[in-house]
PDB file of C-alpha atoms in Angstrom:
ATOM      1  CA  UNK A   1      22.724  23.683 -17.274  1.00  0.00           C
ATOM      2  CA  UNK A   2      21.811  26.402 -19.750  1.00  0.00           C
ATOM      3  CA  UNK A   3      19.093  28.972 -20.285  1.00  0.00           C
ATOM      4  CA  UNK A   4      16.648  26.269 -21.313  1.00  0.00           C
ATOM      5  CA  UNK A   5      16.758  24.799 -17.821  1.00  0.00           C
ATOM      6  CA  UNK A   6      15.416  27.999 -16.257  1.00  0.00           C
ATOM      7  CA  UNK A   7      11.708  28.645 -15.848  1.00  0.00           C
ATOM      8  CA  UNK A   8      10.289  31.295 -18.171  1.00  0.00           C
ATOM      9  CA  UNK A   9      10.148  33.879 -15.417  1.00  0.00           C
ATOM     10  CA  UNK A  10      13.736  33.250 -14.299  1.00  0.00           C
ATOM     11  CA  UNK A  11      14.956  33.302 -17.892  1.00  0.00           C
ATOM     12  CA  UNK A  12      13.267  36.660 -18.403  1.00  0.00           C
ATOM     13  CA  UNK A  13      14.834  37.991 -15.203  1.00  0.00           C
ATOM     14  CA  UNK A  14      18.213  36.695 -16.403  1.00  0.00           C
ATOM     15  CA  UNK A  15      17.926  38.795 -19.548  1.00  0.00           C
ATOM     16  CA  UNK A  16      18.099  41.965 -17.451  1.00  0.00           C
ATOM     17  CA  UNK A  17      21.325  40.990 -15.625  1.00  0.00           C
ATOM     18  CA  UNK A  18      24.169  43.102 -17.050  1.00  0.00           C
ATOM     19  CA  UNK A  19      27.066  41.297 -18.704  1.00  0.00           C
ATOM     20  CA  UNK A  20      29.982  40.543 -16.347  1.00  0.00           C
ATOM     21  CA  UNK A  21      27.874  41.504 -13.325  1.00  0.00           C
ATOM     22  CA  UNK A  22      28.621  40.506  -9.762  1.00  0.00           C
ATOM     23  CA  UNK A  23      25.205  39.065  -9.007  1.00  0.00           C
ATOM     24  CA  UNK A  24      23.478  38.512  -5.676  1.00  0.00           C
ATOM     25  CA  UNK A  25      20.426  36.274  -6.033  1.00  0.00           C
ATOM     26  CA  UNK A  26      18.354  36.588  -2.875  1.00  0.00           C
ATOM     27  CA  UNK A  27      16.031  33.718  -2.055  1.00  0.00           C
ATOM     28  CA  UNK A  28      18.036  31.701  -4.531  1.00  0.00           C
ATOM     29  CA  UNK A  29      16.377  28.334  -3.839  1.00  0.00           C
ATOM     30  CA  UNK A  30      18.548  25.860  -5.812  1.00  0.00           C
ATOM     31  CA  UNK A  31      20.851  28.621  -7.128  1.00  0.00           C
ATOM     32  CA  UNK A  32      19.477  27.917 -10.595  1.00  0.00           C
ATOM     33  CA  UNK A  33      19.784  31.514 -11.763  1.00  0.00           C
ATOM     34  CA  UNK A  34      23.402  32.261 -10.775  1.00  0.00           C
ATOM     35  CA  UNK A  35      24.536  28.808 -11.909  1.00  0.00           C
ATOM     36  CA  UNK A  36      22.912  29.186 -15.323  1.00  0.00           C
ATOM     37  CA  UNK A  37      24.335  32.685 -15.783  1.00  0.00           C
ATOM     38  CA  UNK A  38      27.808  31.572 -14.737  1.00  0.00           C
ATOM     39  CA  UNK A  39      27.734  28.625 -17.143  1.00  0.00           C
ATOM     40  CA  UNK A  40      26.732  31.063 -19.885  1.00  0.00           C
ATOM     41  CA  UNK A  41      29.699  33.238 -18.789  1.00  0.00           C
ATOM     42  CA  UNK A  42      27.336  36.175 -18.397  1.00  0.00           C
ATOM     43  CA  UNK A  43      28.309  37.018 -14.802  1.00  0.00           C
ATOM     44  CA  UNK A  44      31.759  37.335 -13.260  1.00  0.00           C
ATOM     45  CA  UNK A  45      30.777  36.223  -9.755  1.00  0.00           C
ATOM     46  CA  UNK A  46      27.630  35.103  -8.006  1.00  0.00           C
ATOM     47  CA  UNK A  47      26.183  35.046  -4.510  1.00  0.00           C
ATOM     48  CA  UNK A  48      23.251  32.763  -3.768  1.00  0.00           C
ATOM     49  CA  UNK A  49      21.498  33.853  -0.582  1.00  0.00           C
ATOM     50  CA  UNK A  50      18.974  31.586   1.113  1.00  0.00           C
ATOM     51  CA  UNK A  51      17.395  31.861   4.559  1.00  0.00           C
ATOM     52  CA  UNK A  52      15.984  28.310   4.733  1.00  0.00           C
ATOM     53  CA  UNK A  53      18.356  25.435   5.478  1.00  0.00           C
ATOM     54  CA  UNK A  54      16.897  22.957   2.975  1.00  0.00           C
ATOM     55  CA  UNK A  55      17.104  25.219  -0.108  1.00  0.00           C
ATOM     56  CA  UNK A  56      20.508  26.444   1.112  1.00  0.00           C
ATOM     57  CA  UNK A  57      21.840  22.885   1.048  1.00  0.00           C
ATOM     58  CA  UNK A  58      20.230  22.347  -2.373  1.00  0.00           C
ATOM     59  CA  UNK A  59      21.940  25.481  -3.658  1.00  0.00           C
ATOM     60  CA  UNK A  60      25.315  24.255  -2.381  1.00  0.00           C
ATOM     61  CA  UNK A  61      24.812  20.916  -4.146  1.00  0.00           C
ATOM     62  CA  UNK A  62      23.823  22.643  -7.372  1.00  0.00           C
ATOM     63  CA  UNK A  63      26.915  24.855  -7.309  1.00  0.00           C
ATOM     64  CA  UNK A  64      29.161  21.872  -6.504  1.00  0.00           C
ATOM     65  CA  UNK A  65      27.573  19.799  -9.292  1.00  0.00           C
ATOM     66  CA  UNK A  66      29.026  22.175 -11.849  1.00  0.00           C
ATOM     67  CA  UNK A  67      32.303  22.825 -10.027  1.00  0.00           C
ATOM     68  CA  UNK A  68      31.491  26.479  -9.423  1.00  0.00           C
ATOM     69  CA  UNK A  69      32.423  26.711  -5.743  1.00  0.00           C
ATOM     70  CA  UNK A  70      35.101  29.326  -6.518  1.00  0.00           C
ATOM     71  CA  UNK A  71      32.732  31.438  -8.603  1.00  0.00           C
ATOM     72  CA  UNK A  72      29.461  31.303  -6.665  1.00  0.00           C
ATOM     73  CA  UNK A  73      29.246  31.784  -2.911  1.00  0.00           C
ATOM     74  CA  UNK A  74      26.234  30.154  -1.256  1.00  0.00           C
ATOM     75  CA  UNK A  75      25.308  31.938   1.963  1.00  0.00           C
ATOM     76  CA  UNK A  76      22.750  31.060   4.635  1.00  0.00           C
ATOM     77  CA  UNK A  77      21.359  34.484   5.515  1.00  0.00           C
ATOM     78  CA  UNK A  78      18.151  36.475   5.823  1.00  0.00           C
ATOM     79  CA  UNK A  79      17.581  38.677   2.780  1.00  0.00           C
ATOM     80  CA  UNK A  80      20.370  41.109   2.003  1.00  0.00           C
ATOM     81  CA  UNK A  81      22.340  39.959   5.030  1.00  0.00           C
ATOM     82  CA  UNK A  82      23.873  37.632   2.422  1.00  0.00           C
ATOM     83  CA  UNK A  83      25.612  40.670   0.911  1.00  0.00           C
ATOM     84  CA  UNK A  84      28.463  42.866   2.123  1.00  0.00           C
ATOM     85  CA  UNK A  85      29.466  46.166   0.539  1.00  0.00           C
ATOM     86  CA  UNK A  86      32.903  44.603   0.030  1.00  0.00           C
ATOM     87  CA  UNK A  87      31.293  42.174  -2.421  1.00  0.00           C
ATOM     88  CA  UNK A  88      30.832  45.104  -4.829  1.00  0.00           C
ATOM     89  CA  UNK A  89      27.594  43.618  -6.099  1.00  0.00           C
ATOM     90  CA  UNK A  90      26.399  45.226  -9.333  1.00  0.00           C
ATOM     91  CA  UNK A  91      23.073  43.390  -9.732  1.00  0.00           C
ATOM     92  CA  UNK A  92      20.551  41.968  -7.285  1.00  0.00           C
ATOM     93  CA  UNK A  93      17.802  39.560  -8.277  1.00  0.00           C
ATOM     94  CA  UNK A  94      14.883  38.819  -5.954  1.00  0.00           C
ATOM     95  CA  UNK A  95      12.335  36.557  -7.629  1.00  0.00           C
ATOM     96  CA  UNK A  96       9.287  34.570  -6.679  1.00  0.00           C
ATOM     97  CA  UNK A  97       8.142  36.459  -3.573  1.00  0.00           C
ATOM     98  CA  UNK A  98       5.368  38.901  -2.787  1.00  0.00           C
ATOM     99  CA  UNK A  99       6.082  42.522  -3.597  1.00  0.00           C
ATOM    100  CA  UNK A 100       5.646  43.602   0.014  1.00  0.00           C
ATOM    101  CA  UNK A 101       8.203  40.996   1.151  1.00  0.00           C
ATOM    102  CA  UNK A 102      10.651  42.136  -1.538  1.00  0.00           C
ATOM    103  CA  UNK A 103      10.099  45.729  -0.424  1.00  0.00           C
ATOM    104  CA  UNK A 104      10.771  44.775   3.195  1.00  0.00           C
ATOM    105  CA  UNK A 105      13.950  42.887   2.240  1.00  0.00           C
ATOM    106  CA  UNK A 106      15.218  45.942   0.389  1.00  0.00           C
ATOM    107  CA  UNK A 107      14.234  48.285   3.226  1.00  0.00           C
ATOM    108  CA  UNK A 108      16.057  46.142   5.803  1.00  0.00           C
ATOM    109  CA  UNK A 109      19.043  45.896   3.495  1.00  0.00           C
ATOM    110  CA  UNK A 110      19.165  49.664   3.179  1.00  0.00           C
ATOM    111  CA  UNK A 111      18.909  50.090   6.966  1.00  0.00           C
ATOM    112  CA  UNK A 112      21.725  47.578   7.432  1.00  0.00           C
ATOM    113  CA  UNK A 113      23.926  49.384   4.896  1.00  0.00           C
ATOM    114  CA  UNK A 114      23.899  46.429   2.502  1.00  0.00           C
ATOM    115  CA  UNK A 115      23.029  48.511  -0.566  1.00  0.00           C
ATOM    116  CA  UNK A 116      25.586  50.765  -2.242  1.00  0.00           C
ATOM    117  CA  UNK A 117      23.044  52.340  -4.578  1.00  0.00           C
ATOM    118  CA  UNK A 118      25.082  51.208  -7.590  1.00  0.00           C
ATOM    119  CA  UNK A 119      23.259  47.910  -8.012  1.00  0.00           C
ATOM    120  CA  UNK A 120      20.691  47.180 -10.645  1.00  0.00           C
ATOM    121  CA  UNK A 121      17.618  45.678  -8.989  1.00  0.00           C
ATOM    122  CA  UNK A 122      15.829  42.949 -10.946  1.00  0.00           C
ATOM    123  CA  UNK A 123      12.672  42.109  -9.037  1.00  0.00           C
ATOM    124  CA  UNK A 124       9.957  39.574  -9.813  1.00  0.00           C
ATOM    125  CA  UNK A 125       7.061  39.986  -7.401  1.00  0.00           C
ATOM    126  CA  UNK A 126       4.229  37.444  -7.507  1.00  0.00           C
ATOM    127  CA  UNK A 127       1.770  39.996  -6.092  1.00  0.00           C
ATOM    128  CA  UNK A 128       1.977  43.495  -4.571  1.00  0.00           C
ATOM    129  CA  UNK A 129       3.692  45.108  -7.553  1.00  0.00           C
ATOM    130  CA  UNK A 130       2.317  48.580  -6.805  1.00  0.00           C
ATOM    131  CA  UNK A 131       3.625  48.617  -3.223  1.00  0.00           C
ATOM    132  CA  UNK A 132       7.061  47.614  -4.492  1.00  0.00           C
ATOM    133  CA  UNK A 133       7.073  50.347  -7.131  1.00  0.00           C
ATOM    134  CA  UNK A 134       6.001  52.888  -4.529  1.00  0.00           C
ATOM    135  CA  UNK A 135       9.001  51.974  -2.370  1.00  0.00           C
ATOM    136  CA  UNK A 136      11.385  52.164  -5.316  1.00  0.00           C
ATOM    137  CA  UNK A 137      10.210  55.648  -6.226  1.00  0.00           C
ATOM    138  CA  UNK A 138      10.333  56.816  -2.600  1.00  0.00           C
ATOM    139  CA  UNK A 139      13.954  55.625  -2.515  1.00  0.00           C
ATOM    140  CA  UNK A 140      14.815  57.461  -5.761  1.00  0.00           C
ATOM    141  CA  UNK A 141      14.952  54.450  -8.057  1.00  0.00           C
ATOM    142  CA  UNK A 142      14.092  54.846 -11.727  1.00  0.00           C
ATOM    143  CA  UNK A 143      12.140  51.961 -13.246  1.00  0.00           C
ATOM    144  CA  UNK A 144      14.256  51.444 -16.350  1.00  0.00           C
ATOM    145  CA  UNK A 145      12.429  48.430 -17.720  1.00  0.00           C
ATOM    146  CA  UNK A 146       9.622  46.006 -17.030  1.00  0.00           C
ATOM    147  CA  UNK A 147       8.342  42.745 -18.460  1.00  0.00           C
ATOM    148  CA  UNK A 148       5.286  40.583 -18.072  1.00  0.00           C
ATOM    149  CA  UNK A 149       5.259  36.868 -18.794  1.00  0.00           C
ATOM    150  CA  UNK A 150       2.798  34.038 -18.425  1.00  0.00           C
ATOM    151  CA  UNK A 151       3.825  30.686 -16.990  1.00  0.00           C
ATOM    152  CA  UNK A 152       1.660  27.794 -15.790  1.00  0.00           C
ATOM    153  CA  UNK A 153      -1.469  29.925 -16.248  1.00  0.00           C
ATOM    154  CA  UNK A 154      -0.090  32.629 -13.961  1.00  0.00           C
ATOM    155  CA  UNK A 155       1.091  36.117 -14.874  1.00  0.00           C
ATOM    156  CA  UNK A 156       4.365  37.477 -13.519  1.00  0.00           C
ATOM    157  CA  UNK A 157       5.817  40.971 -13.665  1.00  0.00           C
ATOM    158  CA  UNK A 158       9.501  41.831 -13.620  1.00  0.00           C
ATOM    159  CA  UNK A 159      10.612  45.282 -12.488  1.00  0.00           C
ATOM    160  CA  UNK A 160      14.110  46.548 -13.276  1.00  0.00           C
ATOM    161  CA  UNK A 161      15.299  49.591 -11.343  1.00  0.00           C
ATOM    162  CA  UNK A 162      18.420  51.682 -10.860  1.00  0.00           C
ATOM    163  CA  UNK A 163      19.173  54.652  -8.619  1.00  0.00           C
ATOM    164  CA  UNK A 164      18.267  57.990 -10.182  1.00  0.00           C
ATOM    165  CA  UNK A 165      19.813  61.410  -9.598  1.00  0.00           C
ATOM    166  CA  UNK A 166      16.421  62.747  -8.483  1.00  0.00           C
ATOM    167  CA  UNK A 167      13.098  61.279  -7.397  1.00  0.00           C
ATOM    168  CA  UNK A 168      11.309  60.026 -10.523  1.00  0.00           C
ATOM    169  CA  UNK A 169       7.915  61.556 -11.235  1.00  0.00           C
ATOM    170  CA  UNK A 170       5.454  58.707 -11.737  1.00  0.00           C
ATOM    171  CA  UNK A 171       1.708  59.065 -11.501  1.00  0.00           C
ATOM    172  CA  UNK A 172      -0.370  56.834  -9.230  1.00  0.00           C
ATOM    173  CA  UNK A 173      -1.744  55.197 -12.372  1.00  0.00           C
ATOM    174  CA  UNK A 174       1.772  54.395 -13.626  1.00  0.00           C
ATOM    175  CA  UNK A 175       2.699  52.835 -10.297  1.00  0.00           C
ATOM    176  CA  UNK A 176      -0.477  50.752 -10.424  1.00  0.00           C
ATOM    177  CA  UNK A 177       0.084  49.301 -13.897  1.00  0.00           C
ATOM    178  CA  UNK A 178       3.833  49.772 -14.256  1.00  0.00           C
ATOM    179  CA  UNK A 179       5.144  52.733 -16.301  1.00  0.00           C
ATOM    180  CA  UNK A 180       6.804  50.588 -18.976  1.00  0.00           C
ATOM    181  CA  UNK A 181       4.066  47.955 -19.084  1.00  0.00           C
ATOM    182  CA  UNK A 182       1.442  50.692 -19.423  1.00  0.00           C
ATOM    183  CA  UNK A 183       3.131  52.002 -22.563  1.00  0.00           C
ATOM    184  CA  UNK A 184       3.751  48.584 -24.130  1.00  0.00           C
ATOM    185  CA  UNK A 185       0.307  47.090 -23.337  1.00  0.00           C
ATOM    186  CA  UNK A 186       1.238  43.597 -24.494  1.00  0.00           C
ATOM    187  CA  UNK A 187      -1.404  40.890 -25.076  1.00  0.00           C
ATOM    188  CA  UNK A 188      -0.468  39.334 -21.719  1.00  0.00           C
ATOM    189  CA  UNK A 189      -0.939  42.736 -20.057  1.00  0.00           C
ATOM    190  CA  UNK A 190      -4.404  43.116 -21.614  1.00  0.00           C
ATOM    191  CA  UNK A 191      -5.376  39.590 -20.582  1.00  0.00           C
ATOM    192  CA  UNK A 192      -4.264  40.201 -16.998  1.00  0.00           C
ATOM    193  CA  UNK A 193      -6.250  43.405 -16.651  1.00  0.00           C
ATOM    194  CA  UNK A 194      -9.355  41.985 -18.272  1.00  0.00           C
ATOM    195  CA  UNK A 195      -9.302  39.307 -15.577  1.00  0.00           C
ATOM    196  CA  UNK A 196      -8.503  41.868 -12.878  1.00  0.00           C
ATOM    197  CA  UNK A 197     -11.399  44.085 -13.999  1.00  0.00           C
ATOM    198  CA  UNK A 198     -13.867  41.273 -13.431  1.00  0.00           C
ATOM    199  CA  UNK A 199     -12.431  40.548  -9.980  1.00  0.00           C
ATOM    200  CA  UNK A 200     -12.420  44.234  -9.018  1.00  0.00           C
ATOM    201  CA  UNK A 201     -16.052  44.662 -10.056  1.00  0.00           C
ATOM    202  CA  UNK A 202     -17.005  41.682  -7.889  1.00  0.00           C
ATOM    203  CA  UNK A 203     -15.046  43.149  -4.976  1.00  0.00           C
ATOM    204  CA  UNK A 204     -16.798  46.503  -5.410  1.00  0.00           C
ATOM    205  CA  UNK A 205     -20.215  44.827  -5.402  1.00  0.00           C
ATOM    206  CA  UNK A 206     -19.327  43.032  -2.161  1.00  0.00           C
ATOM    207  CA  UNK A 207     -18.077  46.258  -0.578  1.00  0.00           C
ATOM    208  CA  UNK A 208     -21.349  48.011  -1.348  1.00  0.00           C
ATOM    209  CA  UNK A 209     -23.167  45.254   0.548  1.00  0.00           C
ATOM    210  CA  UNK A 210     -20.870  45.458   3.562  1.00  0.00           C
ATOM    211  CA  UNK A 211     -22.129  46.834   6.859  1.00  0.00           C
ATOM    212  CA  UNK A 212     -18.598  47.968   7.752  1.00  0.00           C
ATOM    213  CA  UNK A 213     -17.107  51.408   7.132  1.00  0.00           C
ATOM    214  CA  UNK A 214     -15.496  50.689   3.775  1.00  0.00           C
ATOM    215  CA  UNK A 215     -15.946  54.080   2.098  1.00  0.00           C
ATOM    216  CA  UNK A 216     -12.215  54.528   1.551  1.00  0.00           C
ATOM    217  CA  UNK A 217     -11.866  51.031   0.076  1.00  0.00           C
ATOM    218  CA  UNK A 218     -14.844  51.636  -2.216  1.00  0.00           C
ATOM    219  CA  UNK A 219     -13.211  54.841  -3.443  1.00  0.00           C
ATOM    220  CA  UNK A 220      -9.919  53.023  -4.069  1.00  0.00           C
ATOM    221  CA  UNK A 221     -11.469  50.096  -5.952  1.00  0.00           C
ATOM    222  CA  UNK A 222     -13.710  52.429  -7.968  1.00  0.00           C
ATOM    223  CA  UNK A 223     -10.634  54.395  -9.069  1.00  0.00           C
ATOM    224  CA  UNK A 224      -8.827  51.186 -10.059  1.00  0.00           C
ATOM    225  CA  UNK A 225     -11.818  50.031 -12.114  1.00  0.00           C
ATOM    226  CA  UNK A 226     -11.912  53.387 -13.929  1.00  0.00           C
ATOM    227  CA  UNK A 227      -8.198  53.114 -14.737  1.00  0.00           C
ATOM    228  CA  UNK A 228      -8.520  49.539 -15.986  1.00  0.00           C
ATOM    229  CA  UNK A 229     -11.487  50.423 -18.199  1.00  0.00           C
ATOM    230  CA  UNK A 230      -9.555  53.392 -19.624  1.00  0.00           C
ATOM    231  CA  UNK A 231      -6.511  51.285 -20.415  1.00  0.00           C
ATOM    232  CA  UNK A 232      -8.531  48.490 -22.011  1.00  0.00           C
ATOM    233  CA  UNK A 233     -10.519  51.010 -24.061  1.00  0.00           C
ATOM    234  CA  UNK A 234      -7.340  52.720 -25.246  1.00  0.00           C
ATOM    235  CA  UNK A 235      -5.982  49.321 -26.278  1.00  0.00           C
ATOM    236  CA  UNK A 236      -9.050  48.770 -28.424  1.00  0.00           C
ATOM    237  CA  UNK A 237     -10.628  46.160 -26.177  1.00  0.00           C
TER     238      UNK A 237
END
């Protein structure tokens, strides 16, 4: 296995893993990411955590296939229960889940004393990016990098965060778009928000026709539409 065997989104996540890291990949599925990084000699040790028995067994087979049983531990556990402070993990990857689920995994891990605060978090939410960023900032994480890729006609964001000395000062707009992504405004970013603008305008039209009390939701969606239009205009769209 090498980098070419990883999906585009996992390969992009792999690029943010520090060299010689002790990596915990949570929700590891077939352990593709830690196995690929170990074969590339990019990490020094890996932990593949999986809560579902089937993927856990698949991960064990994948690790055994390449003779990496001494270098990658496969653990059947819920979220960060796969990690102990004694593991001295320096990077955590959580990919392919909703942002709210990733947030909840991190919150439980913090409550269970599974996080030392020294880990780099490399997170790839499928949806709910803003809620995840809000949690990171509330927990004093700096968003040090971000990426957006397109794969199989879907857009994925990757958020890279590390503990900061003080609470970072991000605006609500930055947490909505992503502070790094907002600055870079890549073609994929523009394409995503053009599509999102159309959806948001349809949602707003439906809300105005609702007989429920949706005033707060209308205000929220209206604000998002204004932000999207501003960003697209600034990008020359």
